[in-house]
mmCIF file of C-alpha atoms in Angstrom:
data_model
loop_
_atom_site.group_PDB
_atom_site.id
_atom_site.type_symbol
_atom_site.label_atom_id
_atom_site.label_comp_id
_atom_site.label_asym_id
_atom_site.label_seq_id
_atom_site.Cartn_x
_atom_site.Cartn_y
_atom_site.Cartn_z
ATOM 1 C CA UNK A 1 0.372 0.071 -0.296
ATOM 2 C CA UNK A 2 2.794 2.589 0.624
ATOM 3 C CA UNK A 3 4.518 2.104 -2.827
ATOM 4 C CA UNK A 4 1.810 3.856 -4.726
ATOM 5 C CA UNK A 5 1.538 6.536 -2.701
ATOM 6 C CA UNK A 6 5.207 7.237 -2.680
ATOM 7 C CA UNK A 7 5.087 7.157 -6.036
ATOM 8 C CA UNK A 8 2.336 9.555 -6.255
ATOM 9 C CA UNK A 9 4.022 11.817 -3.785
ATOM 10 C CA UNK A 10 6.777 11.969 -5.682
ATOM 11 C CA UNK A 11 5.316 12.419 -9.359
ATOM 12 C CA UNK A 12 3.166 15.229 -7.704
ATOM 13 C CA UNK A 13 6.187 16.885 -6.182
ATOM 14 C CA UNK A 14 8.242 16.903 -9.252
ATOM 15 C CA UNK A 15 5.692 17.823 -11.178
ATOM 16 C CA UNK A 16 4.641 20.748 -8.694
ATOM 17 C CA UNK A 17 8.446 21.700 -8.225
ATOM 18 C CA UNK A 18 8.928 21.847 -12.123
ATOM 19 C CA UNK A 19 5.352 23.872 -12.955
ATOM 20 C CA UNK A 20 6.060 26.214 -10.026
ATOM 21 C CA UNK A 21 8.896 28.308 -11.638
ATOM 22 C CA UNK A 22 7.717 27.973 -15.157
ATOM 23 C CA UNK A 23 4.502 29.559 -14.102
ATOM 24 C CA UNK A 24 6.311 32.411 -11.955
ATOM 25 C CA UNK A 25 8.706 33.363 -14.678
ATOM 26 C CA UNK A 26 5.770 33.054 -16.881
ATOM 27 C CA UNK A 27 3.977 35.829 -14.918
ATOM 28 C CA UNK A 28 7.194 37.954 -14.450
ATOM 29 C CA UNK A 29 7.671 37.757 -18.446
ATOM 30 C CA UNK A 30 4.000 38.597 -19.207
ATOM 31 C CA UNK A 31 3.055 40.836 -16.937
ATOM 32 C CA UNK A 32 5.257 43.753 -17.330
ATOM 33 C CA UNK A 33 4.223 43.500 -21.120
ATOM 34 C CA UNK A 34 0.843 44.352 -20.189
ATOM 35 C CA UNK A 35 1.606 47.100 -17.499
ATOM 36 C CA UNK A 36 3.364 49.002 -20.167
ATOM 37 C CA UNK A 37 -0.154 50.068 -21.980
ATOM 38 C CA UNK A 38 -1.607 50.734 -18.353
ATOM 39 C CA UNK A 39 -1.286 54.508 -17.046
ATOM 40 C CA UNK A 40 0.670 54.815 -13.842
ATOM 41 C CA UNK A 41 -2.328 56.357 -12.423
ATOM 42 C CA UNK A 42 -4.260 52.890 -12.641
ATOM 43 C CA UNK A 43 -1.102 51.505 -10.630
ATOM 44 C CA UNK A 44 -1.284 53.509 -7.417
ATOM 45 C CA UNK A 45 -2.521 52.456 -4.307
ATOM 46 C CA UNK A 46 -6.315 53.499 -4.053
ATOM 47 C CA UNK A 47 -6.900 56.138 -0.612
#
């Protein structure tokens, strides 16, 4: 019973560890391109 759980956890953490940096890098690459088109006034914190 322990082996399938171990392989599942190993695959889960392997996929999670690989996908997390890819998504973070994707966000940092894609988001500045979108923020360039937005006026600076909208980026300020509301008061």
